[in-house]
Coordinates of C-alpha atoms in Angstrom, one line a residue:
M1 CA 164.2 187.7 90.1
A2 CA 164.7 191.1 88.6
G3 CA 162.7 194.0 89.9
P4 CA 160.5 196.5 87.9
S5 CA 162.5 199.0 85.9
R6 CA 160.7 202.0 87.3
L7 CA 162.7 204.2 84.9
R8 CA 161.4 207.4 83.5
E9 CA 159.9 207.0 80.0
D10 CA 162.8 209.0 78.5
D11 CA 165.5 207.2 80.4
P12 CA 167.9 205.3 78.0
L13 CA 168.5 202.6 80.5
R14 CA 166.4 199.4 80.6
G15 CA 166.0 197.0 83.5
R16 CA 166.7 197.4 87.1
R17 CA 168.5 200.5 88.4
P18 CA 171.7 199.6 90.4
P19 CA 171.6 200.5 94.0
V20 CA 173.9 203.2 95.3
S21 CA 176.1 202.7 98.3
V22 CA 174.8 202.5 101.8
G23 CA 175.3 205.8 103.6
A24 CA 176.5 206.4 107.1
C25 CA 173.0 206.2 108.5
G26 CA 172.4 202.8 106.9
Q27 CA 170.0 204.1 104.2
E28 CA 170.2 202.7 100.7
E29 CA 169.0 205.1 98.0
G30 CA 167.7 204.2 94.6
I31 CA 167.2 200.5 95.2
A32 CA 164.9 198.9 92.7
M33 CA 161.9 197.1 93.9
G34 CA 160.5 194.0 92.1
S35 CA 158.1 191.3 91.4
H36 CA 157.8 188.2 89.1
A37 CA 155.6 186.0 87.0
A38 CA 156.4 182.7 88.5
A39 CA 153.7 180.0 88.5
R40 CA 152.0 179.4 91.9
R41 CA 152.8 176.2 93.7
R42 CA 150.3 175.2 96.3
R43 CA 151.7 173.7 99.5
P44 CA 150.2 170.3 100.6
V45 CA 148.0 170.5 103.6
V46 CA 148.3 167.7 106.1
L47 CA 145.6 167.8 108.8
A48 CA 145.5 164.3 110.3
A49 CA 148.6 164.7 112.4
L50 CA 147.6 168.1 113.8
G51 CA 146.2 168.3 117.3
T52 CA 143.0 170.2 117.9
T53 CA 144.7 173.2 119.5
L54 CA 147.2 173.7 116.7
L55 CA 144.6 173.3 114.1
A56 CA 142.4 175.9 115.7
A57 CA 145.3 178.4 115.7
L58 CA 146.3 177.7 112.1
L59 CA 142.8 178.1 110.8
S60 CA 141.7 180.9 113.1
I61 CA 138.5 179.0 114.1
P62 CA 136.8 179.8 117.4
S63 CA 138.4 178.5 120.5
A64 CA 136.6 176.9 123.4
G65 CA 135.9 180.3 124.7
G66 CA 134.3 181.4 121.5
A67 CA 136.9 184.0 120.5
P68 CA 138.8 183.5 117.2
Q69 CA 142.5 182.7 117.6
S70 CA 145.2 184.4 115.5
A71 CA 148.7 183.1 114.8
D72 CA 150.2 186.5 114.2
A73 CA 151.9 188.7 116.8
C74 CA 148.9 191.0 117.3
G75 CA 146.6 188.0 118.1
G76 CA 143.5 189.5 116.5
V77 CA 141.4 188.7 113.4
G78 CA 138.9 191.5 113.5
A79 CA 138.3 194.2 110.8
E80 CA 139.3 197.1 113.0
L81 CA 142.7 198.9 112.8
P82 CA 145.0 197.4 115.4
R83 CA 146.5 199.9 117.8
G84 CA 149.4 199.5 120.1
D85 CA 152.5 197.3 120.2
C86 CA 152.4 193.6 119.5
G87 CA 154.9 191.3 121.1
P88 CA 158.4 192.2 119.9
F89 CA 156.9 194.8 117.5
W90 CA 156.2 198.5 118.3
Q91 CA 153.7 200.4 116.2
V92 CA 155.0 203.2 114.0
V93 CA 152.1 203.4 111.4
A94 CA 148.4 203.3 112.2
E95 CA 146.4 204.7 109.3
D96 CA 142.6 204.2 108.9
F97 CA 142.1 206.9 106.2
N98 CA 139.4 208.6 108.3
G99 CA 141.0 212.0 108.3
D100 CA 141.5 214.4 105.4
R101 CA 140.4 213.4 101.9
V102 CA 142.9 213.2 99.0
P103 CA 141.3 213.7 95.6
L104 CA 142.7 212.4 92.4
G105 CA 145.7 214.7 91.6
G106 CA 147.0 214.8 95.2
F107 CA 149.6 212.1 94.7
S108 CA 151.5 214.2 92.2
D109 CA 155.0 215.8 91.9
C110 CA 156.4 212.8 93.7
D111 CA 160.0 212.9 92.2
H112 CA 161.5 214.5 95.3
H113 CA 164.4 212.5 96.8
A114 CA 162.9 209.4 95.2
D115 CA 163.5 206.0 96.8
T116 CA 164.9 207.5 100.0
S117 CA 163.3 208.1 103.4
A118 CA 163.2 211.8 102.5
A119 CA 160.9 211.2 99.5
Y120 CA 157.7 213.1 99.2
C121 CA 154.9 214.1 96.8
G122 CA 154.6 217.9 96.4
G123 CA 150.9 217.6 95.6
L124 CA 150.1 216.2 99.0
K125 CA 149.3 218.3 102.1
G126 CA 149.4 217.9 105.8
S127 CA 149.7 214.4 107.3
Y128 CA 149.5 212.6 104.0
R129 CA 152.5 214.6 102.7
D130 CA 154.4 213.7 105.9
N131 CA 153.4 210.0 105.8
W132 CA 153.0 208.9 102.2
W133 CA 155.0 208.8 99.0
A134 CA 154.4 207.2 95.6
Y135 CA 156.4 206.1 92.6
P136 CA 156.6 209.2 90.4
A137 CA 154.7 209.6 87.2
G138 CA 156.6 208.1 84.3
W139 CA 158.4 205.3 86.1
R140 CA 157.7 202.0 84.2
D141 CA 156.3 198.9 85.9
T142 CA 157.7 195.4 85.9
S143 CA 155.9 194.3 82.8
N144 CA 158.1 196.5 80.6
D145 CA 161.0 194.1 81.1
R146 CA 159.0 190.9 80.5
G147 CA 158.1 191.2 76.9
R148 CA 154.4 191.7 77.6
G149 CA 152.1 193.0 74.9
V150 CA 150.4 195.3 77.5
V151 CA 152.7 197.2 79.8
G152 CA 152.2 199.8 82.6
V153 CA 153.5 203.2 83.6
Y154 CA 153.1 204.6 87.2
H155 CA 150.7 207.5 87.4
P156 CA 149.7 208.0 91.0
E157 CA 148.2 211.4 90.2
D158 CA 145.2 209.8 88.4
T159 CA 145.0 206.4 90.1
V160 CA 145.3 207.0 93.9
S161 CA 142.7 208.8 96.1
V162 CA 141.5 208.8 99.7
G163 CA 138.0 209.3 100.9
P164 CA 135.0 207.7 102.6
A165 CA 133.0 204.8 101.3
E166 CA 129.2 204.8 101.2
N167 CA 129.1 203.6 104.8
G168 CA 131.5 206.4 105.9
D169 CA 134.5 204.1 106.3
G170 CA 137.7 205.9 105.2
R171 CA 139.6 204.2 102.4
M172 CA 142.6 204.6 100.1
R173 CA 141.5 203.6 96.6
V174 CA 143.9 202.5 93.8
R175 CA 142.0 202.5 90.5
M176 CA 144.2 201.4 87.7
W177 CA 143.0 201.8 84.2
R178 CA 144.0 201.5 80.5
P179 CA 143.2 204.3 78.1
D180 CA 140.6 203.7 75.3
D181 CA 143.3 204.1 72.7
G182 CA 145.2 201.1 74.0
G183 CA 148.1 202.9 75.6
P184 CA 150.0 201.6 78.7
V185 CA 148.1 200.8 81.9
H186 CA 148.1 203.6 84.5
A187 CA 149.6 201.8 87.6
A188 CA 150.3 202.9 91.2
A189 CA 152.7 202.1 93.9
V190 CA 152.4 203.8 97.3
V191 CA 154.9 203.8 100.1
P192 CA 154.4 204.5 103.9
R193 CA 157.3 206.9 104.6
A194 CA 157.7 205.9 108.2
V195 CA 158.9 202.4 107.3
M196 CA 161.1 203.3 104.3
Q197 CA 164.5 201.7 104.6
M198 CA 163.7 199.9 107.9
K199 CA 165.3 196.7 109.0
Y200 CA 162.8 194.0 110.1
G201 CA 159.3 194.7 111.2
K202 CA 155.6 193.8 110.9
Y203 CA 153.5 195.0 108.0
S204 CA 149.7 194.7 107.9
A205 CA 146.7 196.0 105.9
R206 CA 143.1 195.2 105.3
I207 CA 142.3 195.1 101.6
K208 CA 139.6 194.2 99.0
V209 CA 139.4 194.4 95.2
T210 CA 136.1 196.0 94.7
K211 CA 136.3 196.0 90.9
P212 CA 138.3 193.1 89.4
A213 CA 139.3 192.9 85.7
P214 CA 141.8 190.8 83.8
G215 CA 145.2 192.3 83.4
Y216 CA 145.7 194.0 86.8
K217 CA 147.7 192.8 89.8
S218 CA 149.4 193.6 93.1
A219 CA 152.8 192.7 94.4
W220 CA 153.3 194.4 97.8
L221 CA 156.9 193.8 98.6
H222 CA 160.2 194.4 100.2
Y223 CA 163.0 194.2 97.7
G224 CA 166.7 195.0 97.3
G225 CA 170.2 193.5 97.5
G226 CA 169.2 190.3 95.8
C227 CA 166.4 189.7 98.3
E228 CA 162.6 189.8 97.9
M229 CA 159.5 189.2 100.0
D230 CA 156.1 189.6 98.2
H231 CA 152.9 189.6 100.2
P232 CA 150.2 189.8 99.0
E233 CA 150.8 189.1 95.3
G234 CA 148.6 188.0 92.4
N235 CA 146.3 189.0 89.6
W236 CA 143.2 190.7 91.0
S237 CA 141.0 188.3 89.1
G238 CA 142.8 185.2 90.7
D239 CA 144.3 184.0 94.0
L240 CA 146.2 185.9 96.7
T241 CA 149.7 184.4 97.3
A242 CA 152.9 185.2 99.1
F243 CA 156.4 184.6 97.7
H244 CA 159.9 184.6 99.2
H245 CA 163.0 184.9 97.1
P246 CA 166.0 184.0 99.3
C247 CA 168.9 186.5 99.3
G248 CA 171.6 185.3 97.0
G249 CA 169.3 183.0 95.0
G250 CA 167.8 179.6 95.6
E251 CA 164.3 178.2 95.0
Q252 CA 161.5 180.6 95.8
G253 CA 159.0 179.9 98.5
S254 CA 155.4 180.1 97.3
F255 CA 152.5 180.2 99.7
Q256 CA 148.8 180.4 98.8
G257 CA 146.9 182.8 101.1
A258 CA 143.3 183.1 99.8
D259 CA 141.2 182.1 96.8
E260 CA 139.8 185.6 96.0
W261 CA 140.9 189.2 96.2
T262 CA 137.3 190.3 96.0
E263 CA 136.7 189.5 99.7
W264 CA 138.0 191.6 102.6
H265 CA 141.3 190.1 103.9
T266 CA 143.8 191.2 106.6
V267 CA 147.3 190.5 105.3
S268 CA 150.5 190.6 107.3
T269 CA 154.2 190.0 106.9
E270 CA 156.4 189.5 110.0
W271 CA 160.1 189.9 109.2
T272 CA 162.5 189.1 112.0
P273 CA 166.2 188.0 112.1
G274 CA 166.3 184.7 110.1
N275 CA 162.6 184.4 109.6
V276 CA 159.8 185.7 107.4
R277 CA 156.2 184.7 108.1
F278 CA 153.1 185.5 106.0
F279 CA 149.5 185.7 107.4
V280 CA 146.1 186.1 106.0
D281 CA 143.2 186.8 108.3
G282 CA 145.3 185.7 111.3
R283 CA 146.2 182.4 109.7
Q284 CA 149.9 181.7 109.0
T285 CA 150.1 180.8 105.4
G286 CA 153.9 180.6 105.0
H287 CA 157.2 180.6 106.8
D288 CA 160.8 180.7 105.4
T289 CA 164.2 180.8 107.0
R290 CA 166.4 180.6 103.9
G291 CA 168.3 183.7 103.0
V292 CA 166.1 186.2 104.9
P293 CA 167.2 189.8 104.4
D294 CA 169.3 191.4 107.1
H295 CA 169.5 194.9 105.7
P296 CA 167.1 197.9 105.6
L297 CA 164.3 197.7 102.9
S298 CA 161.2 199.7 102.1
W299 CA 157.6 198.4 102.1
V300 CA 156.1 199.2 98.7
L301 CA 152.3 198.7 98.1
Q302 CA 152.9 198.0 94.5
N303 CA 150.0 197.6 92.0
E304 CA 150.7 197.2 88.3
S305 CA 149.8 195.5 85.0
A306 CA 149.7 191.7 85.0
L307 CA 152.8 189.7 84.3
E308 CA 150.9 186.6 83.2
G309 CA 147.6 185.8 81.6
P310 CA 145.7 188.3 79.5
G311 CA 146.6 192.0 79.4
A312 CA 144.2 194.7 80.4
A313 CA 141.7 195.6 77.7
P314 CA 141.6 199.1 76.2
G315 CA 139.1 201.2 78.2
S316 CA 139.1 198.8 81.2
S317 CA 139.8 199.6 84.9
A318 CA 140.1 197.8 88.2
Q319 CA 140.0 199.0 91.8
L320 CA 141.6 198.0 95.1
E321 CA 140.5 199.5 98.4
I322 CA 142.5 199.7 101.6
T323 CA 140.6 200.4 104.8
W324 CA 143.7 200.5 107.1
V325 CA 147.4 200.1 107.2
A326 CA 149.5 199.3 110.2
A327 CA 153.3 198.9 110.5
Y328 CA 155.6 198.1 113.3
A329 CA 159.4 198.3 114.0
Y330 CA 161.3 195.4 115.5
D331 CA 163.7 195.9 118.5
W332 CA 166.5 193.8 117.0
K333 CA 169.4 195.3 118.8

């Protein structure tokens, strides 16, 4: 389905920006990223035919030795940031947000080499400037092309910050909000620079919505060239789901991951040649082999106004917290 327009407010074009040609280094610049408002379809769960060992792996319940079992490549289900390589994946991002703080206003001046691996935010400093980018202020979110009564505009400068929680744990916070006067939702999409325009990989994070409200959602995704993988996706006041839109069209794959965003969850996407797998808390929740992308894409931690259900109320806000992000390249050659 079509991606978010992400155009500046004064841009005369509507809808998705066309991608430019792929350069000699294999980088696509200006590819639009996207989401959708499709209804969730729950997969039937059949347990009777599963053996005890397989069931334990799927549900991440304790094994005979007492340790939880995970189905993903890293094999762990704990709350700590995983470090080191995992099976066929080698780690290129390991961020626990325990370093420097980034106050509101840091994620500003982000319209430098936008949508390329050279993109950066002029308001950031040090490692955060080196490692993070965000959709620039003024780009419009997906809802603008869906006929929604409440739409959103990206404003990373007043929605994204980094600092410790009360217990000292470092976190990135995405606090989206709608002005009292009923203007557009202030949305945020942040991007780890090390995995921009990367082909295949493993992408993981530990997240929790600490303040839910109707009208706010996430769609963390890889998108471009008629392909789309979304995980996690959903309204923050509802369920956490994954979607796969095969390249070139075809019926989407829809996979429920968890009932609530308001609990801590570890979410992972593993993208390898001909396969995409989705995991929540070490449990595989979805697998698709149809039309899996085979070209470089960026991982976008996209948070925006809701595409279905009630819109955000004037004066409302909602907040997502991220305690760590890990990403891995895949040795596909």
